[in-house]
mmCIF file of C-alpha atoms in Angstrom:
data_model
loop_
_atom_site.group_PDB
_atom_site.id
_atom_site.type_symbol
_atom_site.label_atom_id
_atom_site.label_comp_id
_atom_site.label_asym_id
_atom_site.label_seq_id
_atom_site.Cartn_x
_atom_site.Cartn_y
_atom_site.Cartn_z
ATOM 1 C CA UNK A 280 102.082 109.478 107.258
ATOM 2 C CA UNK A 281 101.709 108.754 103.575
ATOM 3 C CA UNK A 282 103.306 111.691 101.768
ATOM 4 C CA UNK A 283 102.472 110.340 98.323
ATOM 5 C CA UNK A 284 98.998 108.947 97.780
ATOM 6 C CA UNK A 285 97.384 107.064 94.961
ATOM 7 C CA UNK A 286 93.790 106.881 96.077
ATOM 8 C CA UNK A 287 92.552 104.602 93.312
ATOM 9 C CA UNK A 288 93.849 101.077 93.818
ATOM 10 C CA UNK A 289 92.587 99.996 90.419
ATOM 11 C CA UNK A 290 91.398 101.349 87.097
ATOM 12 C CA UNK A 291 89.818 99.589 84.148
ATOM 13 C CA UNK A 292 89.898 101.162 80.685
ATOM 14 C CA UNK A 293 88.910 100.007 77.239
ATOM 15 C CA UNK A 294 91.622 99.622 74.643
ATOM 16 C CA UNK A 295 92.071 102.781 72.600
ATOM 17 C CA UNK A 296 90.636 105.059 75.257
ATOM 18 C CA UNK A 297 92.518 107.330 77.612
ATOM 19 C CA UNK A 298 93.817 106.110 80.961
ATOM 20 C CA UNK A 299 94.251 108.709 83.673
ATOM 21 C CA UNK A 300 96.140 107.755 86.802
ATOM 22 C CA UNK A 301 96.216 110.197 89.675
ATOM 23 C CA UNK A 302 98.642 110.934 92.459
ATOM 24 C CA UNK A 303 98.463 113.412 95.331
ATOM 25 C CA UNK A 304 101.239 114.536 97.616
ATOM 26 C CA UNK A 305 101.394 116.446 100.853
ATOM 27 C CA UNK A 306 104.967 117.710 100.989
ATOM 28 C CA UNK A 307 105.203 121.035 99.155
ATOM 29 C CA UNK A 308 108.996 120.706 99.114
ATOM 30 C CA UNK A 309 108.874 117.865 96.583
ATOM 31 C CA UNK A 310 110.431 119.092 93.369
ATOM 32 C CA UNK A 311 110.768 116.007 91.232
ATOM 33 C CA UNK A 312 108.174 113.413 90.344
ATOM 34 C CA UNK A 313 108.383 110.121 88.526
ATOM 35 C CA UNK A 314 106.075 107.395 87.289
ATOM 36 C CA UNK A 315 107.071 103.754 87.261
ATOM 37 C CA UNK A 316 105.306 100.798 85.705
ATOM 38 C CA UNK A 317 105.475 97.378 87.273
ATOM 39 C CA UNK A 318 104.481 93.955 85.993
ATOM 40 C CA UNK A 319 103.875 91.117 88.468
ATOM 41 C CA UNK A 320 107.024 89.573 89.930
ATOM 42 C CA UNK A 321 109.241 92.093 88.148
ATOM 43 C CA UNK A 322 111.007 95.263 89.179
ATOM 44 C CA UNK A 323 109.458 98.638 88.332
ATOM 45 C CA UNK A 324 110.573 100.317 85.126
ATOM 46 C CA UNK A 325 110.863 104.048 84.756
ATOM 47 C CA UNK A 326 108.215 105.650 82.552
ATOM 48 C CA UNK A 327 108.347 109.413 82.717
ATOM 49 C CA UNK A 328 109.308 112.201 85.084
ATOM 50 C CA UNK A 329 108.621 115.862 85.621
ATOM 51 C CA UNK A 330 110.399 118.633 87.456
ATOM 52 C CA UNK A 331 108.448 121.117 89.535
ATOM 53 C CA UNK A 332 109.449 123.927 87.176
ATOM 54 C CA UNK A 333 107.213 122.374 84.533
ATOM 55 C CA UNK A 334 103.546 121.564 84.470
ATOM 56 C CA UNK A 335 103.576 119.067 81.640
ATOM 57 C CA UNK A 336 105.920 116.523 80.140
ATOM 58 C CA UNK A 337 105.121 114.320 77.199
ATOM 59 C CA UNK A 338 106.760 111.179 75.868
ATOM 60 C CA UNK A 339 104.910 109.372 73.132
ATOM 61 C CA UNK A 340 101.637 108.026 74.489
ATOM 62 C CA UNK A 341 102.491 109.125 78.024
ATOM 63 C CA UNK A 342 101.938 112.597 79.426
ATOM 64 C CA UNK A 343 102.423 113.691 83.004
ATOM 65 C CA UNK A 344 100.686 116.786 84.315
ATOM 66 C CA UNK A 345 101.703 118.568 87.493
ATOM 67 C CA UNK A 346 99.446 120.941 89.422
ATOM 68 C CA UNK A 347 101.601 122.362 92.185
ATOM 69 C CA UNK A 348 98.899 124.439 93.799
ATOM 70 C CA UNK A 349 96.734 121.336 94.176
ATOM 71 C CA UNK A 350 99.730 119.099 94.959
ATOM 72 C CA UNK A 351 98.476 116.735 92.312
ATOM 73 C CA UNK A 352 99.965 114.963 89.367
ATOM 74 C CA UNK A 353 98.448 112.703 86.807
ATOM 75 C CA UNK A 354 99.630 110.305 84.151
ATOM 76 C CA UNK A 355 97.696 110.158 80.905
ATOM 77 C CA UNK A 356 98.085 107.214 78.563
ATOM 78 C CA UNK A 357 96.490 107.597 75.179
ATOM 79 C CA UNK A 358 95.604 105.462 73.400
ATOM 80 C CA UNK A 359 95.615 102.729 76.024
ATOM 81 C CA UNK A 360 96.860 99.313 74.929
ATOM 82 C CA UNK A 361 96.514 95.874 76.544
ATOM 83 C CA UNK A 362 100.272 95.851 77.182
ATOM 84 C CA UNK A 363 99.790 98.862 79.435
ATOM 85 C CA UNK A 364 98.050 96.629 81.973
ATOM 86 C CA UNK A 365 100.287 96.824 85.025
ATOM 87 C CA UNK A 366 100.645 98.545 88.381
ATOM 88 C CA UNK A 367 101.702 102.176 88.158
ATOM 89 C CA UNK A 368 103.583 103.885 90.971
ATOM 90 C CA UNK A 369 104.166 107.576 91.320
ATOM 91 C CA UNK A 370 107.172 108.739 93.296
ATOM 92 C CA UNK A 371 108.412 112.083 94.563
ATOM 93 C CA UNK A 372 111.559 113.542 96.001
ATOM 94 C CA UNK A 373 113.022 116.761 97.359
ATOM 95 C CA UNK A 374 116.509 116.830 95.964
ATOM 96 C CA UNK A 375 117.482 113.981 98.261
ATOM 97 C CA UNK A 376 118.526 110.438 97.644
ATOM 98 C CA UNK A 377 115.197 109.084 98.758
ATOM 99 C CA UNK A 378 112.232 108.566 96.540
ATOM 100 C CA UNK A 379 108.866 108.377 98.262
ATOM 101 C CA UNK A 380 106.519 106.018 96.459
ATOM 102 C CA UNK A 381 102.758 105.896 96.347
ATOM 103 C CA UNK A 382 100.846 102.673 96.929
ATOM 104 C CA UNK A 383 100.259 102.028 93.250
ATOM 105 C CA UNK A 384 97.263 101.825 90.918
ATOM 106 C CA UNK A 385 96.535 98.654 88.997
ATOM 107 C CA UNK A 386 95.528 99.480 85.436
ATOM 108 C CA UNK A 387 93.687 96.946 83.353
ATOM 109 C CA UNK A 388 93.155 97.649 79.680
ATOM 110 C CA UNK A 389 90.505 95.416 78.145
ATOM 111 C CA UNK A 390 89.720 94.841 74.452
ATOM 112 C CA UNK B 268 124.578 93.924 78.691
ATOM 113 C CA UNK B 269 124.263 96.339 81.624
ATOM 114 C CA UNK B 270 121.747 95.988 84.363
ATOM 115 C CA UNK B 271 120.865 94.981 87.871
ATOM 116 C CA UNK B 272 120.601 91.369 88.866
ATOM 117 C CA UNK B 273 118.994 89.937 91.936
ATOM 118 C CA UNK B 274 119.190 86.344 92.915
ATOM 119 C CA UNK B 275 117.440 84.139 93.550
ATOM 120 C CA UNK B 276 114.028 85.066 92.158
ATOM 121 C CA UNK B 277 112.238 82.987 94.789
ATOM 122 C CA UNK B 278 113.602 82.162 98.209
ATOM 123 C CA UNK B 279 112.147 80.089 100.996
ATOM 124 C CA UNK B 280 113.466 80.066 104.548
ATOM 125 C CA UNK B 281 112.398 78.725 107.876
ATOM 126 C CA UNK B 282 111.413 81.131 110.595
ATOM 127 C CA UNK B 283 114.368 82.194 112.729
ATOM 128 C CA UNK B 284 116.962 81.848 109.992
ATOM 129 C CA UNK B 285 118.921 84.734 108.581
ATOM 130 C CA UNK B 286 118.920 85.017 104.812
ATOM 131 C CA UNK B 287 120.965 87.169 102.441
ATOM 132 C CA UNK B 288 119.578 88.552 99.199
ATOM 133 C CA UNK B 289 122.002 89.340 96.444
ATOM 134 C CA UNK B 290 122.049 92.520 94.338
ATOM 135 C CA UNK B 291 124.672 93.217 91.683
ATOM 136 C CA UNK B 292 124.874 96.034 89.154
ATOM 137 C CA UNK B 293 127.270 96.625 86.292
ATOM 138 C CA UNK B 294 126.002 100.111 85.465
ATOM 139 C CA UNK B 295 128.810 101.816 87.398
ATOM 140 C CA UNK B 296 126.186 103.519 89.540
ATOM 141 C CA UNK B 297 127.278 105.087 92.816
ATOM 142 C CA UNK B 298 124.022 104.737 94.706
ATOM 143 C CA UNK B 299 122.130 101.551 95.520
ATOM 144 C CA UNK B 300 118.871 100.958 97.359
ATOM 145 C CA UNK B 301 116.777 98.217 98.872
ATOM 146 C CA UNK B 302 112.988 98.392 98.915
ATOM 147 C CA UNK B 303 110.309 96.073 100.076
ATOM 148 C CA UNK B 304 106.872 95.750 98.512
ATOM 149 C CA UNK B 305 103.858 94.369 100.349
ATOM 150 C CA UNK B 306 100.353 93.938 98.906
ATOM 151 C CA UNK B 307 98.440 97.219 98.890
ATOM 152 C CA UNK B 308 101.484 99.206 99.913
ATOM 153 C CA UNK B 309 103.979 101.269 98.015
ATOM 154 C CA UNK B 310 107.668 100.577 97.859
ATOM 155 C CA UNK B 311 109.238 101.225 101.229
ATOM 156 C CA UNK B 312 112.915 102.035 101.572
ATOM 157 C CA UNK B 313 114.939 99.686 103.771
ATOM 158 C CA UNK B 314 118.530 100.837 103.301
ATOM 159 C CA UNK B 315 120.463 102.882 100.799
ATOM 160 C CA UNK B 316 124.089 103.472 100.000
ATOM 161 C CA UNK B 317 125.510 106.523 98.257
ATOM 162 C CA UNK B 318 129.069 105.296 98.050
ATOM 163 C CA UNK B 319 131.205 102.275 98.820
ATOM 164 C CA UNK B 320 131.612 101.497 102.525
ATOM 165 C CA UNK B 321 128.779 103.811 103.452
ATOM 166 C CA UNK B 322 125.061 103.197 103.912
ATOM 167 C CA UNK B 323 122.092 104.746 105.687
ATOM 168 C CA UNK B 324 118.886 103.402 107.160
ATOM 169 C CA UNK B 325 115.701 103.942 105.271
ATOM 170 C CA UNK B 326 112.203 104.031 106.677
ATOM 171 C CA UNK B 327 111.970 100.391 107.721
ATOM 172 C CA UNK B 328 115.530 99.267 108.520
ATOM 173 C CA UNK B 329 114.750 97.310 111.667
ATOM 174 C CA UNK B 330 115.556 93.634 111.288
ATOM 175 C CA UNK B 331 117.731 94.163 108.220
ATOM 176 C CA UNK B 332 121.431 94.700 107.619
ATOM 177 C CA UNK B 333 123.485 95.589 104.549
ATOM 178 C CA UNK B 334 127.061 95.971 103.417
ATOM 179 C CA UNK B 335 128.674 97.878 100.559
ATOM 180 C CA UNK B 336 132.189 96.551 100.217
ATOM 181 C CA UNK B 337 132.179 96.861 96.440
ATOM 182 C CA UNK B 338 130.576 99.444 94.193
ATOM 183 C CA UNK B 339 128.703 96.822 92.208
ATOM 184 C CA UNK B 340 127.317 94.810 95.125
ATOM 185 C CA UNK B 341 124.813 95.656 97.860
ATOM 186 C CA UNK B 342 123.621 92.494 99.644
ATOM 187 C CA UNK B 343 120.708 92.632 102.077
ATOM 188 C CA UNK B 344 120.465 90.313 105.067
ATOM 189 C CA UNK B 345 117.049 89.668 106.494
ATOM 190 C CA UNK B 346 117.648 88.711 110.099
ATOM 191 C CA UNK B 347 115.513 86.709 112.476
ATOM 192 C CA UNK B 348 114.641 90.008 114.184
ATOM 193 C CA UNK B 349 112.512 91.072 111.216
ATOM 194 C CA UNK B 350 108.966 90.317 112.344
ATOM 195 C CA UNK B 351 107.308 90.041 108.926
ATOM 196 C CA UNK B 352 110.006 89.081 106.439
ATOM 197 C CA UNK B 353 107.765 87.555 103.794
ATOM 198 C CA UNK B 354 107.671 90.144 100.994
ATOM 199 C CA UNK B 355 108.910 91.060 97.554
ATOM 200 C CA UNK B 356 112.330 92.712 97.792
ATOM 201 C CA UNK B 357 113.573 95.112 95.154
ATOM 202 C CA UNK B 358 117.076 96.434 94.666
ATOM 203 C CA UNK B 359 117.703 99.620 92.697
ATOM 204 C CA UNK B 360 120.601 101.801 91.661
ATOM 205 C CA UNK B 361 121.100 105.322 90.368
ATOM 206 C CA UNK B 362 124.124 107.046 88.818
ATOM 207 C CA UNK B 363 124.608 109.337 91.786
ATOM 208 C CA UNK B 364 122.674 109.782 94.981
ATOM 209 C CA UNK B 365 119.946 112.316 94.478
ATOM 210 C CA UNK B 366 116.234 112.355 93.887
ATOM 211 C CA UNK B 367 116.546 113.675 90.358
ATOM 212 C CA UNK B 368 118.368 110.598 89.220
ATOM 213 C CA UNK B 369 116.110 107.899 87.947
ATOM 214 C CA UNK B 370 116.452 104.686 89.854
ATOM 215 C CA UNK B 371 116.777 101.488 87.909
ATOM 216 C CA UNK B 372 115.340 98.394 89.472
ATOM 217 C CA UNK B 373 116.321 94.766 89.492
ATOM 218 C CA UNK B 374 113.790 91.982 88.870
ATOM 219 C CA UNK B 375 113.176 91.414 92.573
ATOM 220 C CA UNK B 376 113.356 88.498 94.992
ATOM 221 C CA UNK B 377 110.253 87.050 96.571
ATOM 222 C CA UNK B 378 111.105 85.838 100.047
ATOM 223 C CA UNK B 379 108.755 83.489 101.817
ATOM 224 C CA UNK B 380 109.405 82.570 105.416
ATOM 225 C CA UNK B 381 107.699 79.369 106.428
#
């Protein structure tokens, strides 16, 4: 049972526009959410996180929104840049030592 | 220069052979993790360790073994019992065990079993 779902395997966005990556989860006990970015043949790097007591967290061009009632979070990247082209994973946890990862969304930013 | 190192980056083995993947961190992190990534799938947890000389099975531990004799090292052995060992393996660490601690990942090892 996939507790964290990224239903869009890929997304293509023009440079300068907004990229919106979505993530849904089923476990209402999750209280911490993270986004990671991964380039091919490299390990994921941490991007941004959000606690369930918040509904928005912003860091530069990256903003994560959390809608607890819908069990949905999204990552907004604006403006999108070619260097943002990568696979993005969302992850969730419930105050445990295990992160549950989604399947990833491949973002391609074209000129 | 602190970080997590995994070696080698690419590894080839014949079917039926055991192989050990290295993971070292100099971040003084207590917790370490092993994940596997397959195409079209998320990162799946194999084993994790919260403290030296202790480790727990993750979601897909069958066919794998680990040890945690030193804080900075968490090697993963892929045994011949693992039915589909070809994958990209990622090691991670976090300051303490707990979901609110960001995990930092190594560069990964791509294992191909011929």
